[in-house]
């Protein structure tokens, strides 16, 4: 762990640092440190370019000679950058009219069955040009970045044909290039049955497997493949075909599973060693067992649960019992989670799902990194990791899940580049 750093003679490890924070409390989120939040108090942490290179207790710290920026954190807390591991933030249009229908008692499923829901966003997204799609999606990404998000997953799934699915992924790539953020892209072509294939969904699955996945891979547009396994979307057998094609192309696998009913999609995803299964309100013990065995992350989306006024909670206690890592994400989308806030998702994870603030912060740092297959790169304050870090004016990390809408963020660091906030 850090012991060898503490005793390194003369503090050599800091010699090549470009920036050093001193007098800082670290919520390392490192599991090897046997304290809540992997907390290390009264530390110095140094970065060189985009990497964390040294961590030691202030008692052992010696100021290196040379050209280094020193930042006195004055006892504030540093956390890893926040990671939103499940969003649909690229889309056009909005569904305010459907929200009003839902307030009159029409259900999310009924709206979908009448050709609204996801398909109404498909219509608007198909009609938008690439430039327009980027323009309307930017403010949603900005909202997340302002909260301290430095890595976000973005899904397609509102194109539902080759050109428009690829257009969505290209929009995500343009957003990546234009913003200080790491983006993980996911092809969610199997999100809803497109109008053109209502009577022959299997043919659409053929198109996804034989044309869309290869085209997205060819253009290096995609990191993972996702599906919506549900009565109003795709069957387990159809999802299995998509997963097999994804696996053949070396893509990671994720799934919207057990959101509105138990389809045992989680077992299917586990059999493909999925990175994550997401939603999980209807997940049962057999499903928990399966994802525990495959090392799959359970990504919880409390904002969708809240916005759809669900009453069935994901099986949190079973997930704990089987030691399944839990991530928390915003699910930002126009239908079930029109909320551009990872901080609100963290608070909801505690208030609605009864997660502890420690689990909540782990859900948007180390476990979110795992859900994206990026555990070696981001999600912890650890030597060797990318320097994505946030400095907060808080007395304890629990405040990040407890309060919402306050201005605690003081400084953001993305890939070693430091910016002051406020
Ligand atoms: N489940 C969800 O909650 C989102 N997608 C999904 O498969 C909702 C997407 C939408 O309604 O637009
Ligand atoms: Fe989703």
Coordinates of C-alpha atoms and ligand atoms in Angstrom, one line a residue:
X1 CA 0.0 0.0 0.0
X2 CA 1.3 3.4 0.9
X3 CA 3.8 2.3 3.6
X4 CA 6.8 2.3 1.2
X5 CA 6.0 5.8 0.2
X6 CA 5.9 7.1 3.7
X7 CA 9.4 5.7 4.4
X8 CA 11.0 6.6 1.1
X9 CA 14.1 8.5 2.1
X10 CA 14.0 12.3 1.5
X11 CA 10.6 12.1 -0.2
X12 CA 12.1 11.3 -3.6
X13 CA 8.8 10.2 -4.8
X14 CA 7.5 13.8 -5.0
X15 CA 10.6 15.0 -6.9
X16 CA 9.0 14.8 -10.3
X17 CA 5.6 16.1 -9.2
X18 CA 4.1 19.0 -11.2
X19 CA 1.4 19.8 -8.6
X20 CA 1.2 18.8 -4.9
X21 CA -1.7 19.2 -2.5
X22 CA -0.7 19.4 1.1
X23 CA -2.8 19.3 4.3
X24 CA -5.5 17.3 2.5
X25 CA -7.8 14.5 3.7
X26 CA -8.2 11.8 1.1
X27 CA -11.3 9.7 0.4
X28 CA -9.2 7.3 -1.6
X29 CA -12.0 4.8 -2.1
X30 CA -9.2 2.2 -2.1
X31 CA -10.6 -1.1 -0.7
X32 CA -7.2 -2.1 0.6
X33 CA -7.4 0.7 3.2
X34 CA -9.6 -0.6 5.9
X35 CA -11.4 2.5 6.8
X36 CA -14.7 4.1 5.6
X37 CA -14.0 5.8 2.2
X38 CA -10.5 4.4 2.4
X39 CA -9.8 7.7 4.3
X40 CA -6.3 9.0 4.9
X41 CA -6.2 12.1 7.0
X42 CA -3.7 15.0 6.8
X43 CA -1.9 13.9 3.7
X44 CA 0.2 15.2 0.8
X45 CA -0.6 13.9 -2.7
X46 CA 1.4 14.7 -5.8
X47 CA 0.7 14.3 -9.5
X48 CA 3.0 14.4 -12.5
X49 CA 1.2 15.4 -15.7
X50 CA -2.0 13.2 -15.8
X51 CA -1.0 10.7 -13.1
X52 CA -1.0 10.4 -9.4
X53 CA 2.6 9.7 -8.4
X54 CA 2.9 10.0 -4.7
X55 CA 0.8 10.0 -1.5
X56 CA 2.2 10.3 2.0
X57 CA 1.3 11.6 5.5
X58 CA 2.1 15.2 6.2
X59 CA 4.4 14.1 9.0
X60 CA 6.7 12.4 6.4
X61 CA 6.4 15.0 3.7
X62 CA 9.4 17.1 2.7
X63 CA 8.9 19.9 0.1
X64 CA 10.8 18.9 -3.1
X65 CA 13.2 21.4 -4.6
X66 CA 12.3 22.6 -8.1
X67 CA 9.4 23.9 -10.1
X68 CA 6.3 22.5 -8.5
X69 CA 2.9 24.1 -7.7
X70 CA 1.9 23.6 -4.1
X71 CA -1.8 23.8 -3.2
X72 CA -2.6 24.1 0.5
X73 CA -6.0 22.3 0.9
X74 CA -6.3 23.4 4.5
X75 CA -7.9 20.2 5.7
X76 CA -10.5 20.0 2.9
X77 CA -11.4 16.6 1.3
X78 CA -10.1 15.2 -2.0
X79 CA -12.1 12.5 -3.7
X80 CA -11.7 10.8 -7.1
X81 CA -13.6 12.5 -9.9
X82 CA -17.2 11.3 -10.1
X83 CA -18.2 8.7 -12.7
X84 CA -21.7 8.5 -14.2
X85 CA -21.7 5.0 -15.5
X86 CA -25.2 4.9 -17.2
X87 CA -26.6 7.8 -19.2
X88 CA -28.7 8.3 -22.3
X89 CA -27.7 12.0 -22.5
X90 CA -27.6 12.2 -26.3
X91 CA -31.2 12.7 -27.6
X92 CA -33.4 15.3 -29.2
X93 CA -36.8 16.6 -28.1
X94 CA -38.4 16.1 -24.7
X95 CA -41.4 14.1 -23.3
X96 CA -43.1 16.8 -21.2
X97 CA -46.5 15.9 -22.7
X98 CA -46.1 12.3 -21.7
X99 CA -45.1 13.4 -18.2
X100 CA -48.5 15.2 -18.1
X101 CA -50.2 12.0 -19.2
X102 CA -48.5 10.0 -16.5
X103 CA -49.7 12.5 -14.0
X104 CA -53.2 11.7 -15.2
X105 CA -52.6 8.0 -14.4
X106 CA -51.3 6.6 -17.7
X107 CA -48.4 4.3 -17.0
X108 CA -44.9 4.3 -18.6
X109 CA -45.7 0.9 -20.2
X110 CA -49.1 2.0 -21.6
X111 CA -47.5 5.1 -23.2
X112 CA -44.9 2.8 -24.8
X113 CA -47.5 0.4 -26.0
X114 CA -49.3 3.3 -27.7
X115 CA -46.2 4.1 -29.7
X116 CA -45.0 6.9 -27.5
X117 CA -42.2 6.6 -24.9
X118 CA -38.8 5.7 -26.3
X119 CA -40.3 5.8 -29.8
X120 CA -41.3 9.4 -29.5
X121 CA -37.7 10.3 -28.7
X122 CA -36.6 8.1 -31.6
X123 CA -38.7 10.3 -33.9
X124 CA -37.1 13.5 -32.7
X125 CA -33.6 12.1 -32.6
X126 CA -33.8 10.7 -36.2
X127 CA -35.0 14.2 -37.3
X128 CA -32.1 16.0 -35.8
X129 CA -28.8 16.5 -37.6
X130 CA -25.6 15.5 -36.0
X131 CA -24.7 19.1 -35.2
X132 CA -28.1 19.7 -33.7
X133 CA -27.9 16.5 -31.6
X134 CA -24.5 17.7 -30.2
X135 CA -25.9 21.2 -29.6
X136 CA -28.9 20.0 -27.5
X137 CA -26.9 17.4 -25.6
X138 CA -24.1 19.7 -24.5
X139 CA -26.1 21.4 -21.7
X140 CA -26.9 18.0 -20.2
X141 CA -23.2 17.0 -20.2
X142 CA -22.3 20.5 -18.9
X143 CA -24.6 20.0 -15.9
X144 CA -22.9 16.7 -15.0
X145 CA -19.4 18.2 -15.4
X146 CA -20.3 21.2 -13.2
X147 CA -21.0 18.7 -10.4
X148 CA -17.6 17.1 -10.7
X149 CA -18.2 14.3 -13.2
X150 CA -15.0 13.5 -15.1
X151 CA -16.1 10.2 -16.8
X152 CA -19.5 9.5 -18.3
X153 CA -21.0 6.6 -20.2
X154 CA -23.2 7.6 -23.1
X155 CA -25.6 5.2 -24.8
X156 CA -27.2 5.2 -28.2
X157 CA -30.7 3.7 -28.5
X158 CA -32.8 6.5 -29.9
X159 CA -31.8 5.9 -33.6
X160 CA -32.8 2.3 -34.0
X161 CA -31.4 2.1 -37.5
X162 CA -27.9 2.0 -38.8
X163 CA -27.5 5.6 -39.7
X164 CA -29.1 7.1 -36.7
X165 CA -27.5 4.8 -34.1
X166 CA -24.1 5.7 -35.6
X167 CA -25.1 9.3 -35.6
X168 CA -25.8 9.2 -31.9
X169 CA -22.4 7.5 -31.2
X170 CA -20.6 10.1 -33.4
X171 CA -22.4 12.8 -31.4
X172 CA -21.0 11.2 -28.2
X173 CA -17.5 11.3 -29.7
X174 CA -17.8 15.0 -30.7
X175 CA -18.9 15.8 -27.1
X176 CA -15.8 13.9 -25.9
X177 CA -13.5 15.9 -28.0
X178 CA -15.2 19.2 -27.0
X179 CA -15.2 18.7 -23.2
X180 CA -12.8 17.9 -20.3
X181 CA -14.2 14.4 -19.8
X182 CA -13.6 10.7 -20.5
X183 CA -16.5 9.2 -22.3
X184 CA -17.4 5.5 -22.6
X185 CA -19.7 4.8 -25.4
X186 CA -22.3 2.0 -25.5
X187 CA -24.4 0.7 -28.4
X188 CA -28.0 0.3 -27.2
X189 CA -29.6 -0.5 -30.5
X190 CA -31.7 -3.1 -28.8
X191 CA -33.5 -0.5 -26.7
X192 CA -36.9 -0.7 -28.4
X193 CA -38.4 -2.4 -31.4
X194 CA -38.2 0.2 -34.2
X195 CA -41.5 1.0 -36.0
X196 CA -40.2 -0.6 -39.2
X197 CA -39.8 -4.0 -37.5
X198 CA -42.8 -4.1 -35.2
X199 CA -43.9 -7.3 -36.7
X200 CA -40.5 -8.8 -37.2
X201 CA -38.2 -7.9 -34.3
X202 CA -35.9 -10.8 -35.0
X203 CA -35.0 -9.3 -38.3
X204 CA -34.0 -6.1 -36.4
X205 CA -31.8 -8.3 -34.2
X206 CA -30.2 -9.7 -37.4
X207 CA -29.5 -6.1 -38.5
X208 CA -27.9 -5.2 -35.1
X209 CA -25.7 -8.4 -35.1
X210 CA -24.7 -8.5 -38.7
X211 CA -24.4 -4.8 -39.7
X212 CA -24.7 -2.3 -36.9
X213 CA -22.2 -3.9 -34.4
X214 CA -19.6 -4.4 -37.2
X215 CA -20.1 -0.8 -38.5
X216 CA -19.7 0.7 -35.0
X217 CA -16.6 -1.3 -34.4
X218 CA -15.1 -0.5 -37.8
X219 CA -15.5 3.3 -37.0
X220 CA -14.2 2.8 -33.4
X221 CA -17.3 4.3 -32.1
X222 CA -18.2 1.9 -29.3
X223 CA -16.8 0.3 -26.1
X224 CA -19.8 -1.8 -25.0
X225 CA -23.1 -3.2 -26.1
X226 CA -26.3 -2.9 -24.0
X227 CA -29.8 -4.3 -24.4
X228 CA -33.3 -3.7 -22.9
X229 CA -34.5 -7.1 -21.8
X230 CA -38.2 -6.6 -21.0
X231 CA -41.7 -7.4 -22.1
X232 CA -42.0 -4.1 -23.9
X233 CA -38.6 -4.5 -25.5
X234 CA -36.5 -7.7 -26.3
X235 CA -36.7 -11.3 -25.1
X236 CA -33.9 -13.1 -23.4
X237 CA -33.2 -15.1 -26.6
X238 CA -33.0 -11.9 -28.6
X239 CA -30.6 -10.3 -26.1
X240 CA -28.5 -13.5 -26.1
X241 CA -28.0 -13.1 -29.9
X242 CA -26.9 -9.5 -29.4
X243 CA -24.5 -10.4 -26.6
X244 CA -23.0 -13.2 -28.7
X245 CA -22.3 -10.8 -31.6
X246 CA -20.8 -8.2 -29.2
X247 CA -18.6 -10.8 -27.7
X248 CA -17.4 -11.9 -31.1
X249 CA -16.3 -8.3 -31.8
X250 CA -14.5 -8.0 -28.4
X251 CA -17.0 -5.5 -27.0
X252 CA -17.9 -5.3 -23.3
X253 CA -21.5 -6.3 -22.3
X254 CA -24.1 -4.5 -20.3
X255 CA -27.8 -4.9 -19.8
X256 CA -31.0 -3.0 -18.7
X257 CA -32.2 -5.9 -16.6
X258 CA -35.2 -6.7 -14.3
X259 CA -36.4 -3.0 -14.4
X260 CA -40.1 -3.6 -14.9
X261 CA -40.4 -7.4 -14.5
X262 CA -38.1 -10.3 -13.8
X263 CA -36.9 -11.7 -17.1
X264 CA -33.8 -13.4 -15.7
X265 CA -31.8 -11.2 -18.0
X266 CA -29.2 -10.8 -15.2
X267 CA -28.4 -14.6 -15.4
X268 CA -28.0 -14.2 -19.2
X269 CA -25.7 -11.2 -18.8
X270 CA -23.7 -13.0 -16.1
X271 CA -23.2 -16.0 -18.5
X272 CA -21.5 -13.5 -20.8
X273 CA -19.4 -12.0 -18.0
X274 CA -21.2 -8.7 -18.4
X275 CA -19.5 -5.6 -16.9
X276 CA -22.8 -4.5 -15.3
X277 CA -26.5 -5.2 -15.1
X278 CA -28.5 -2.0 -14.5
X279 CA -31.9 -1.1 -12.8
X280 CA -32.6 -4.5 -11.1
X281 CA -35.8 -3.6 -9.2
X282 CA -37.1 -7.1 -9.9
X283 CA -33.8 -9.0 -9.4
X284 CA -34.2 -12.1 -7.3
X285 CA -31.7 -14.2 -5.3
X286 CA -30.9 -16.5 -8.2
X287 CA -30.0 -13.4 -10.2
X288 CA -27.9 -11.9 -7.4
X289 CA -26.1 -15.2 -7.1
X290 CA -25.3 -15.3 -10.8
X291 CA -23.9 -11.8 -11.0
X292 CA -21.9 -12.3 -7.8
X293 CA -20.3 -15.4 -9.4
X294 CA -19.5 -13.5 -12.6
X295 CA -18.1 -10.4 -10.9
X296 CA -20.7 -8.2 -12.6
X297 CA -21.5 -4.8 -11.1
X298 CA -25.1 -4.0 -10.1
X299 CA -25.8 -0.5 -11.3
X300 CA -28.6 1.1 -9.4
X301 CA -30.6 3.9 -11.0
X302 CA -32.7 5.5 -8.2
X303 CA -33.7 8.5 -10.4
X304 CA -35.7 6.2 -12.7
X305 CA -37.2 4.5 -9.7
X306 CA -38.2 7.9 -8.3
X307 CA -39.5 9.4 -11.6
X308 CA -41.6 6.3 -12.5
X309 CA -42.8 6.2 -8.9
X310 CA -41.8 2.5 -8.6
X311 CA -42.4 0.8 -5.3
X312 CA -40.4 -2.3 -5.7
X313 CA -36.8 -1.7 -4.5
X314 CA -33.7 -3.5 -5.9
X315 CA -32.7 -6.3 -3.5
X316 CA -30.0 -4.2 -1.7
X317 CA -29.6 -6.5 1.3
X318 CA -29.0 -9.5 -1.0
X319 CA -26.5 -7.5 -3.1
X320 CA -24.6 -6.7 0.1
X321 CA -24.8 -10.3 1.3
X322 CA -23.3 -11.7 -1.9
X323 CA -20.8 -8.8 -2.0
X324 CA -21.9 -7.6 -5.4
X325 CA -20.3 -4.2 -6.1
X326 CA -23.0 -1.5 -6.5
X327 CA -22.6 1.4 -8.8
X328 CA -25.0 4.4 -8.9
X329 CA -25.8 6.3 -12.0
X330 CA -28.1 9.1 -13.2
X331 CA -29.7 7.2 -16.1
X332 CA -30.2 10.7 -17.6
X333 CA -32.8 10.2 -20.3
X334 CA -36.0 12.0 -21.4
X335 CA -38.5 9.3 -20.4
X336 CA -37.7 7.7 -17.0
X337 CA -35.0 10.0 -15.6
X338 CA -34.9 13.6 -16.9
X339 CA -32.5 14.6 -14.2
X340 CA -29.0 15.8 -15.1
X341 CA -27.5 15.2 -11.7
X342 CA -25.2 12.5 -10.3
X343 CA -25.4 14.2 -6.9
X344 CA -29.1 13.9 -6.8
X345 CA -28.8 10.2 -7.7
X346 CA -26.4 9.8 -4.8
X347 CA -28.8 11.4 -2.4
X348 CA -31.7 9.3 -3.8
X349 CA -29.6 6.1 -3.5
X350 CA -29.5 6.8 0.3
X351 CA -33.0 8.1 0.8
X352 CA -34.9 5.7 -1.5
X353 CA -32.6 2.6 -1.5
X354 CA -31.1 3.1 2.0
X355 CA -27.5 2.9 0.8
X356 CA -25.0 4.3 3.2
X357 CA -23.2 7.5 2.2
X358 CA -20.0 5.3 1.9
X359 CA -21.8 2.9 -0.5
X360 CA -23.2 5.9 -2.4
X361 CA -19.7 7.5 -3.0
X362 CA -18.3 4.1 -3.9
X363 CA -21.2 3.8 -6.4
X364 CA -20.0 6.9 -8.3
X365 CA -16.2 6.2 -8.0
X366 CA -14.5 2.8 -7.6
X367 CA -17.6 0.7 -8.4
X368 CA -18.7 2.9 -11.3
X369 CA -15.2 2.5 -12.8
X370 CA -15.6 -1.2 -12.5
X371 CA -18.9 -1.0 -14.3
X372 CA -17.1 0.6 -17.2
X373 CA -14.1 -1.8 -17.1
X374 CA -11.8 1.2 -16.1
X375 CA -10.8 0.1 -12.5
X376 CA -7.1 0.3 -13.4
X377 CA -7.4 3.9 -14.6
X378 CA -9.9 5.8 -12.5
X379 CA -12.2 5.7 -9.5
X380 CA -9.6 5.7 -6.7
X381 CA -6.9 8.0 -5.3
X382 CA -4.0 5.7 -5.7
X383 CA -0.5 5.9 -7.2
X384 CA -0.6 5.1 -10.9
X385 CA -4.2 6.2 -11.4
X386 CA -5.2 9.0 -13.7
X387 CA -5.3 12.3 -11.8
X388 CA -9.1 12.9 -11.9
X389 CA -9.8 14.5 -8.5
X390 CA -12.2 16.8 -6.8
X391 CA -11.4 19.1 -3.8
X392 CA -14.5 19.7 -1.6
X393 CA -15.1 22.1 1.2
X394 CA -16.8 19.6 3.5
X395 CA -16.2 18.2 6.9
X396 CA -16.9 14.6 6.0
X397 CA -17.5 12.7 2.7
X398 CA -21.0 11.7 4.0
X399 CA -22.0 15.3 3.1
X400 CA -21.7 14.5 -0.6
X401 CA -24.7 12.1 -0.3
X402 CA -26.5 14.0 2.5
X403 CA -26.9 17.5 1.0
X404 CA -27.8 18.5 -2.5
X405 CA -27.6 21.8 -4.4
X406 CA -24.9 23.3 -2.1
X407 CA -21.7 24.6 -3.6
X408 CA -19.0 22.5 -1.9
X409 CA -16.8 21.9 -4.9
X410 CA -13.7 24.0 -4.8
X411 CA -11.4 22.6 -7.4
X412 CA -11.6 20.1 -10.2
X413 CA -8.7 18.1 -11.7
X414 CA -9.2 16.3 -14.9
X415 CA -6.3 14.2 -16.3
X416 CA -3.9 16.4 -14.2
X417 CA -5.3 19.7 -15.4
X418 CA -6.4 21.8 -12.4
X419 CA -9.3 24.3 -12.5
X420 CA -10.8 26.3 -9.7
X421 CA -14.5 26.3 -9.3
X422 CA -16.8 29.2 -8.4
Ligands
LIG1 N1 -35.1 1.9 -19.3 C1 -35.1 3.2 -18.9 O1 -35.4 3.5 -17.8 C2 -34.7 4.0 -20.0 N2 -34.3 3.0 -21.0 C3 -34.6 1.8 -20.5 O2 -34.4 0.8 -21.1 C4 -35.8 4.9 -20.5 C5 -35.6 5.5 -21.8 C6 -36.8 6.3 -22.2 O3 -37.9 6.2 -21.7 O4 -36.5 7.1 -23.1
LIG2 FE1 -31.0 3.4 -18.9

